[in-house]
C-alpha atoms as a PDB file:
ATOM      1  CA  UNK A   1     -50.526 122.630  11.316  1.00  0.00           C
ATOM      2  CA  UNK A   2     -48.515 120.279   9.308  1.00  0.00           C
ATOM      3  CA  UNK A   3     -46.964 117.539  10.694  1.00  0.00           C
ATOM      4  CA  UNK A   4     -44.006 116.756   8.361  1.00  0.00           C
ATOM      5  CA  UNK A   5     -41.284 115.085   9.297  1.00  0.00           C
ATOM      6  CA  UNK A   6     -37.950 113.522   8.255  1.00  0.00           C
ATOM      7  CA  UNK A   7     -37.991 109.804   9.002  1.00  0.00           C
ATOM      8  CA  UNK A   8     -34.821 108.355  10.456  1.00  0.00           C
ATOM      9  CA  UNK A   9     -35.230 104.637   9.089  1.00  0.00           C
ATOM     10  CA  UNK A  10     -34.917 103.424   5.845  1.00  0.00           C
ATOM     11  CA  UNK A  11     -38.447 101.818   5.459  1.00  0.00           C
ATOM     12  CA  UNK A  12     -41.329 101.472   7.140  1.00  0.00           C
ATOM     13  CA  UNK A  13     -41.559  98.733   9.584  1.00  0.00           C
ATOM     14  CA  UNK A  14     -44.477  96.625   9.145  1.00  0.00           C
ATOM     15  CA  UNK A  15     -45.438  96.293  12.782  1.00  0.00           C
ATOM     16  CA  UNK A  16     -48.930  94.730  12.370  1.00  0.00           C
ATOM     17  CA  UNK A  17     -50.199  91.305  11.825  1.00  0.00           C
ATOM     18  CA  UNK A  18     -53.436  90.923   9.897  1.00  0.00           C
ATOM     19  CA  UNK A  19     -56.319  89.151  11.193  1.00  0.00           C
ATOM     20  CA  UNK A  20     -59.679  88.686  10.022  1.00  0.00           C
ATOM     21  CA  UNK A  21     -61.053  88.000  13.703  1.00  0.00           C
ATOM     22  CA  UNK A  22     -60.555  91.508  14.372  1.00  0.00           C
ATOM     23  CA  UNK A  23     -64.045  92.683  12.782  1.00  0.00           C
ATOM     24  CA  UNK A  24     -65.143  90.210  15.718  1.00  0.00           C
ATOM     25  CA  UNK A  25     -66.401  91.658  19.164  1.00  0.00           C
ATOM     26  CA  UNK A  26     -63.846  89.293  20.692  1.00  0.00           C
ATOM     27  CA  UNK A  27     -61.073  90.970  20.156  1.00  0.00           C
ATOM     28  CA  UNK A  28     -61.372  94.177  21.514  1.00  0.00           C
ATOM     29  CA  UNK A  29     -63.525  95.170  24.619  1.00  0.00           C
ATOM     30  CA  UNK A  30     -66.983  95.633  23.895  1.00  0.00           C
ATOM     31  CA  UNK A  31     -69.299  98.336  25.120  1.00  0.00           C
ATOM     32  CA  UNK A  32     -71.371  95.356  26.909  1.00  0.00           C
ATOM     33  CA  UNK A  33     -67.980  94.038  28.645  1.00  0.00           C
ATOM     34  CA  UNK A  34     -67.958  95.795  32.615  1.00  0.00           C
ATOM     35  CA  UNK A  35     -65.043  97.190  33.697  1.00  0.00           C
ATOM     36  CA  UNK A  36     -63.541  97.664  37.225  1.00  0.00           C
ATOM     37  CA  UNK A  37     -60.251  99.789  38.217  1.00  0.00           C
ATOM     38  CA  UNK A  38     -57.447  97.748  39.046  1.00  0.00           C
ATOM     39  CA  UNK A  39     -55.005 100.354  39.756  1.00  0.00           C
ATOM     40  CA  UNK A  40     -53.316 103.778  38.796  1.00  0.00           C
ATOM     41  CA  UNK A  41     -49.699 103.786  36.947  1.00  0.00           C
ATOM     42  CA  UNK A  42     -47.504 106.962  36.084  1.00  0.00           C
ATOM     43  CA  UNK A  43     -50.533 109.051  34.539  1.00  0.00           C
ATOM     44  CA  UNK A  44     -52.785 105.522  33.039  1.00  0.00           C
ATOM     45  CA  UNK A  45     -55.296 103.701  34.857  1.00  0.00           C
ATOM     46  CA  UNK A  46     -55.527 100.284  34.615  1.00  0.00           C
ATOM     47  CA  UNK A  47     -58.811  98.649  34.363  1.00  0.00           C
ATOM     48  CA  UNK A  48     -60.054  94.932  34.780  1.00  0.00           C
ATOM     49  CA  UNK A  49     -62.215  94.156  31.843  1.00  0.00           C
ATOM     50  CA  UNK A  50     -64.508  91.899  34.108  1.00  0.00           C
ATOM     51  CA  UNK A  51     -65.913  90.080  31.098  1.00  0.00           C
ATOM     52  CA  UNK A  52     -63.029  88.814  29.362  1.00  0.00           C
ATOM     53  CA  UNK A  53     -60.760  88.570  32.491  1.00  0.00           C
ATOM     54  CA  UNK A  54     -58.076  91.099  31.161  1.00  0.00           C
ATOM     55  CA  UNK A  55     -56.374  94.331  31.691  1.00  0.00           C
ATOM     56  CA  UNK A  56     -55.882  97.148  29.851  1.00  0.00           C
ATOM     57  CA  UNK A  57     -54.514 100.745  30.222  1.00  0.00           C
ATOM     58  CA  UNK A  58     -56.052 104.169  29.571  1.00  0.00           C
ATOM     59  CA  UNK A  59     -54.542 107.717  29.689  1.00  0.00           C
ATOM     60  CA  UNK A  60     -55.707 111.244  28.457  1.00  0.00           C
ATOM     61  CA  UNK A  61     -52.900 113.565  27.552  1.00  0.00           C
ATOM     62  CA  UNK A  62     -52.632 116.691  27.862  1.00  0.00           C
ATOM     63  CA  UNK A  63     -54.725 117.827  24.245  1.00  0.00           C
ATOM     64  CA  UNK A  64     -57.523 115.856  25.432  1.00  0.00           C
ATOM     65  CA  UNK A  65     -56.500 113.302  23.325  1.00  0.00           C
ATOM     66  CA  UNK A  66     -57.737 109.262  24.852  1.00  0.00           C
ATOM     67  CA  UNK A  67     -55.002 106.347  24.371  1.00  0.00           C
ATOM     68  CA  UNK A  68     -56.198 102.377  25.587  1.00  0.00           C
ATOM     69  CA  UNK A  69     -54.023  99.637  25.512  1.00  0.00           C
ATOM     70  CA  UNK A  70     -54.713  96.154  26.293  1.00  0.00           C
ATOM     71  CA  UNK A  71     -54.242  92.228  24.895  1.00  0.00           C
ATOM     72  CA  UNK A  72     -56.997  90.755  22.349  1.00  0.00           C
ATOM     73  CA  UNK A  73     -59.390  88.326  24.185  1.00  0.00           C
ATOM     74  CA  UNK A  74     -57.071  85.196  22.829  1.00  0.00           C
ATOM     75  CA  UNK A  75     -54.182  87.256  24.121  1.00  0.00           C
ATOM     76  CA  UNK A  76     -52.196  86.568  20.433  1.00  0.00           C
ATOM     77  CA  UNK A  77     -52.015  90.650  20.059  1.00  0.00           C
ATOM     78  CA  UNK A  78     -52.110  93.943  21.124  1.00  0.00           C
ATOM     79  CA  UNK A  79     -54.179  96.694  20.676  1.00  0.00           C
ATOM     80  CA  UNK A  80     -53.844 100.559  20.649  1.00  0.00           C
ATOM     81  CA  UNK A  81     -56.564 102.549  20.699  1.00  0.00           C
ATOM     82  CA  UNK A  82     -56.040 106.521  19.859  1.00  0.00           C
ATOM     83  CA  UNK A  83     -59.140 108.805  20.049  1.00  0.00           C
ATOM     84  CA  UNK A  84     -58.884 112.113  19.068  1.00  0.00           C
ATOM     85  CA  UNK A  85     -61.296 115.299  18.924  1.00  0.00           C
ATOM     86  CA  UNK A  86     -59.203 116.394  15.905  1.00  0.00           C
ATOM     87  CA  UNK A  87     -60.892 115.901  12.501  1.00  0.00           C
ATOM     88  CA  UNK A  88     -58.439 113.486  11.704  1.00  0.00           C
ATOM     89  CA  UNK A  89     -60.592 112.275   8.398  1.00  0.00           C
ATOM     90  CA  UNK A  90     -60.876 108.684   8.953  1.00  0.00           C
ATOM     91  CA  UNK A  91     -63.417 108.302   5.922  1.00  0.00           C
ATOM     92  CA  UNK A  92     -63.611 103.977   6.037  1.00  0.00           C
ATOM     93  CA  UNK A  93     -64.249 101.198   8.943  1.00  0.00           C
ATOM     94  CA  UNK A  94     -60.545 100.326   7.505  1.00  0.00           C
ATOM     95  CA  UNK A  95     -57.646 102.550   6.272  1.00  0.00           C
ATOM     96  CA  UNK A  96     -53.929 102.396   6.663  1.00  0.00           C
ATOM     97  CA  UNK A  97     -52.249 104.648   8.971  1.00  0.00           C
ATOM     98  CA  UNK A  98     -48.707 105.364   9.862  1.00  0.00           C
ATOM     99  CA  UNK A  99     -47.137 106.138  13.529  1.00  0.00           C
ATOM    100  CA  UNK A 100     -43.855 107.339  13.901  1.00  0.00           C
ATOM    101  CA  UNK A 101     -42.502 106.936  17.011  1.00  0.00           C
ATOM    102  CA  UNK A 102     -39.301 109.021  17.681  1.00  0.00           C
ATOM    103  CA  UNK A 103     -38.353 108.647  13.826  1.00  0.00           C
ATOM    104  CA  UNK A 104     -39.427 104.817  14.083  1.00  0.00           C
ATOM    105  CA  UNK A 105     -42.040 104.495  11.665  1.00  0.00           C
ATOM    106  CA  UNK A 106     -44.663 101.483  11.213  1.00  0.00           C
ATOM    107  CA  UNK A 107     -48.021 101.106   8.766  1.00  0.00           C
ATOM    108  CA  UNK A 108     -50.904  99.788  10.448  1.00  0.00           C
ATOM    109  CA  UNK A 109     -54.454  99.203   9.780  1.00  0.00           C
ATOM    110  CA  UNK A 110     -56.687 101.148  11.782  1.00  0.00           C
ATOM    111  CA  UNK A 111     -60.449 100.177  12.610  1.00  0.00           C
ATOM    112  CA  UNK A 112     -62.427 102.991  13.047  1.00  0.00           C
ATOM    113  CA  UNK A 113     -64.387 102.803  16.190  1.00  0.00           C
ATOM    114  CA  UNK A 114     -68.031 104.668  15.486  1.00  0.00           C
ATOM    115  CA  UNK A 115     -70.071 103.966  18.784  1.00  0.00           C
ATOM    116  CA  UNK A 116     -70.204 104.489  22.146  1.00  0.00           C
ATOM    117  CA  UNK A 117     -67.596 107.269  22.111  1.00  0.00           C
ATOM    118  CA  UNK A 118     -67.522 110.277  24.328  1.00  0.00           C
ATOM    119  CA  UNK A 119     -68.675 113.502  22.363  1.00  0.00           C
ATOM    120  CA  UNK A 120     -67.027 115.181  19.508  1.00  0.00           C
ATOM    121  CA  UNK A 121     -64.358 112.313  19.387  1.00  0.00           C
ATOM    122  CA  UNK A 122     -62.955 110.256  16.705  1.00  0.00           C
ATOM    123  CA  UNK A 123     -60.553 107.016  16.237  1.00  0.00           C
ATOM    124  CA  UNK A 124     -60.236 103.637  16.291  1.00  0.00           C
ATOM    125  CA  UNK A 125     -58.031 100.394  17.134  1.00  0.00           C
ATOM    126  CA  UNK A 126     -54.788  98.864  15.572  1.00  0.00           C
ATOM    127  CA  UNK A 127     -53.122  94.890  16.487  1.00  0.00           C
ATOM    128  CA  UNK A 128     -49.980  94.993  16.989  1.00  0.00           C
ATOM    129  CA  UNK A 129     -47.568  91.631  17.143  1.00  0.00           C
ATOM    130  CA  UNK A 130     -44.219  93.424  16.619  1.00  0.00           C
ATOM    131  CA  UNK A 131     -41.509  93.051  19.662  1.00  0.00           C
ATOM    132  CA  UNK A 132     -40.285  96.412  18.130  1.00  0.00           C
ATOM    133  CA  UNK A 133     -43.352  98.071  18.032  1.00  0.00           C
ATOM    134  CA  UNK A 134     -43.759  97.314  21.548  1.00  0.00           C
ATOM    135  CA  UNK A 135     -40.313  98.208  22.896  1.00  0.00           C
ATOM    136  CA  UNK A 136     -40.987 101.577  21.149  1.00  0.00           C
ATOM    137  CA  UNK A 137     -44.386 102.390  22.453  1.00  0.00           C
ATOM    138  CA  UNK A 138     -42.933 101.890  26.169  1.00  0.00           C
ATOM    139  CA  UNK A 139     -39.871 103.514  25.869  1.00  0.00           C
ATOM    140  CA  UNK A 140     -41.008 106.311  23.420  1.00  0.00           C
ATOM    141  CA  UNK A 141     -42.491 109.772  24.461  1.00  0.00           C
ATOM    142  CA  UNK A 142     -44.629 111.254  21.959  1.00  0.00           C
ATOM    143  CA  UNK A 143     -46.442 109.127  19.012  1.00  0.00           C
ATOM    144  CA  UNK A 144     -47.920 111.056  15.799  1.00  0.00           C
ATOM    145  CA  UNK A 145     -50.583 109.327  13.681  1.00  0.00           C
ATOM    146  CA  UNK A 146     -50.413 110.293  10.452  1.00  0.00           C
ATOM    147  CA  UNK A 147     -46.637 112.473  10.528  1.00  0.00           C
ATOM    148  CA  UNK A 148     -46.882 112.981   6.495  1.00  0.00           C
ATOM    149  CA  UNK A 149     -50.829 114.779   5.731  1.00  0.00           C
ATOM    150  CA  UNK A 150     -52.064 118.243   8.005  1.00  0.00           C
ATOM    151  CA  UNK A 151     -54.601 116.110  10.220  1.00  0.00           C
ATOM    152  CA  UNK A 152     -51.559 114.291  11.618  1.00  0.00           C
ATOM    153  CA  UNK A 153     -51.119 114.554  15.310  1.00  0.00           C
ATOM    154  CA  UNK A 154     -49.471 113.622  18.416  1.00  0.00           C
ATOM    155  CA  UNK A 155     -49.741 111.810  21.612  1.00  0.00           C
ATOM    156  CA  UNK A 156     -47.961 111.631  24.432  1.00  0.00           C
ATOM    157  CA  UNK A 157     -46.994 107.880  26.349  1.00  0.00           C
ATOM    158  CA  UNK A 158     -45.355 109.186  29.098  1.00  0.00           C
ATOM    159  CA  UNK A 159     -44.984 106.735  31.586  1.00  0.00           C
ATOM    160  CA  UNK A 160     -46.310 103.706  29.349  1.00  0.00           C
ATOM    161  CA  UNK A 161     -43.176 101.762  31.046  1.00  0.00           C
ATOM    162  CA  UNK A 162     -44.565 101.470  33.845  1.00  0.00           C
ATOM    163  CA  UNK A 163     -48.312 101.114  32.942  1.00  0.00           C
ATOM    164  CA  UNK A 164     -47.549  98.432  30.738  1.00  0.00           C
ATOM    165  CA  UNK A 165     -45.729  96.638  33.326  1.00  0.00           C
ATOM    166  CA  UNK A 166     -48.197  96.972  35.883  1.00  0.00           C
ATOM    167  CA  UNK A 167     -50.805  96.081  33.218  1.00  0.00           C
ATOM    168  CA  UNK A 168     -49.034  92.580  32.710  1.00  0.00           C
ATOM    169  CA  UNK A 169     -48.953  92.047  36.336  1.00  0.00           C
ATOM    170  CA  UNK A 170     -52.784  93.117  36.232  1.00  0.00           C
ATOM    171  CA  UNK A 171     -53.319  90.294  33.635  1.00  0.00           C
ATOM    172  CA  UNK A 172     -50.939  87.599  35.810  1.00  0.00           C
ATOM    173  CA  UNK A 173     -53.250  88.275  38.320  1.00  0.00           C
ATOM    174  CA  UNK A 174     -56.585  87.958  36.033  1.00  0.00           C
ATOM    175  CA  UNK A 175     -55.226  84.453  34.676  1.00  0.00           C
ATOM    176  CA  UNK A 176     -54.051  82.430  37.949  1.00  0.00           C
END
């Protein structure tokens, strides 16, 4: 299936900040960090990453397909994590990606994530430090990674909205 499409804005927004921490296990949970449920919002569950005293959302759509969401440990950026049982020919640790998000399109670099997945799935993490990006991903539907080759595909966020809402009051509650 080819997943061509027409974008609606004039350039690509560059959504992502840069960081060389990120090859660091600080910034994203870490298969050694224990994890407790905090709560359940529109379709996500939000989890308590014990170890580094945050929150973070998780939801699998409907193609099997795994999205997390959550706040670096310094809480300076987001993260997205996609996961996918699609060959979706992430060949590097690091490549550049591009989302579109209803026609809203952003370049990121994406961190492939090799262990401690489920079976047969692939993926990995972007930061993300954009206001826009963010407004998008919680009021958007659908998500496709990768709109322009044939491995491109697409996820839904229903009812990120609310999950990321709770998932702030979830991390309120982790830092007072």
């Amino acid at each position: 299936m080819n997943f061509q499409v027409t974008l609606k804005t004039a350039a690509t927004l560059a959504a992502f900040g840069t960081t060389a921490a990120f090859a660091s296990s600080d910034v994203i949970p870490s298969e050694n960090d224990t994890f407790s449920k905090w709560g359940e919002e529109s379709g996500w569950t939000i989890y308590v990453d014990d170890t580094r005293g945050s929150c973070l959302i998780e939801r699998v759509d409907e193609n099997n397909n795994v999205v997390q969401m959550g706040l670096t440990k310094d809480q300076e950026m987001g993260y997205l994590g996609v996961f996918t049982q699609n060959d979706i020919g992430l060949k590097g640790k690091k490549e550049n990606i591009i989302l579109s998000l209803d026609g809203n399109v952003y370049e990121a670099k994406a961190y492939k994530k090799t262990k401690h997945l489920a079976e047969g799935y692939t993926g990995g993490y972007i930061l993300a430090n954009n206001p826009q990006f963010v407004e998008d991903v919680m009021k958007k539907y659908d998500m496709t990674v990768f709109p322009e080759k044939e491995s491109g595909f697409t996820v839904s966020l229903d009812g990120t909205l609310k999950a990321i809402e709770a998932a702030r009051t979830c991390n309120t509650e982790q830092n007072s």
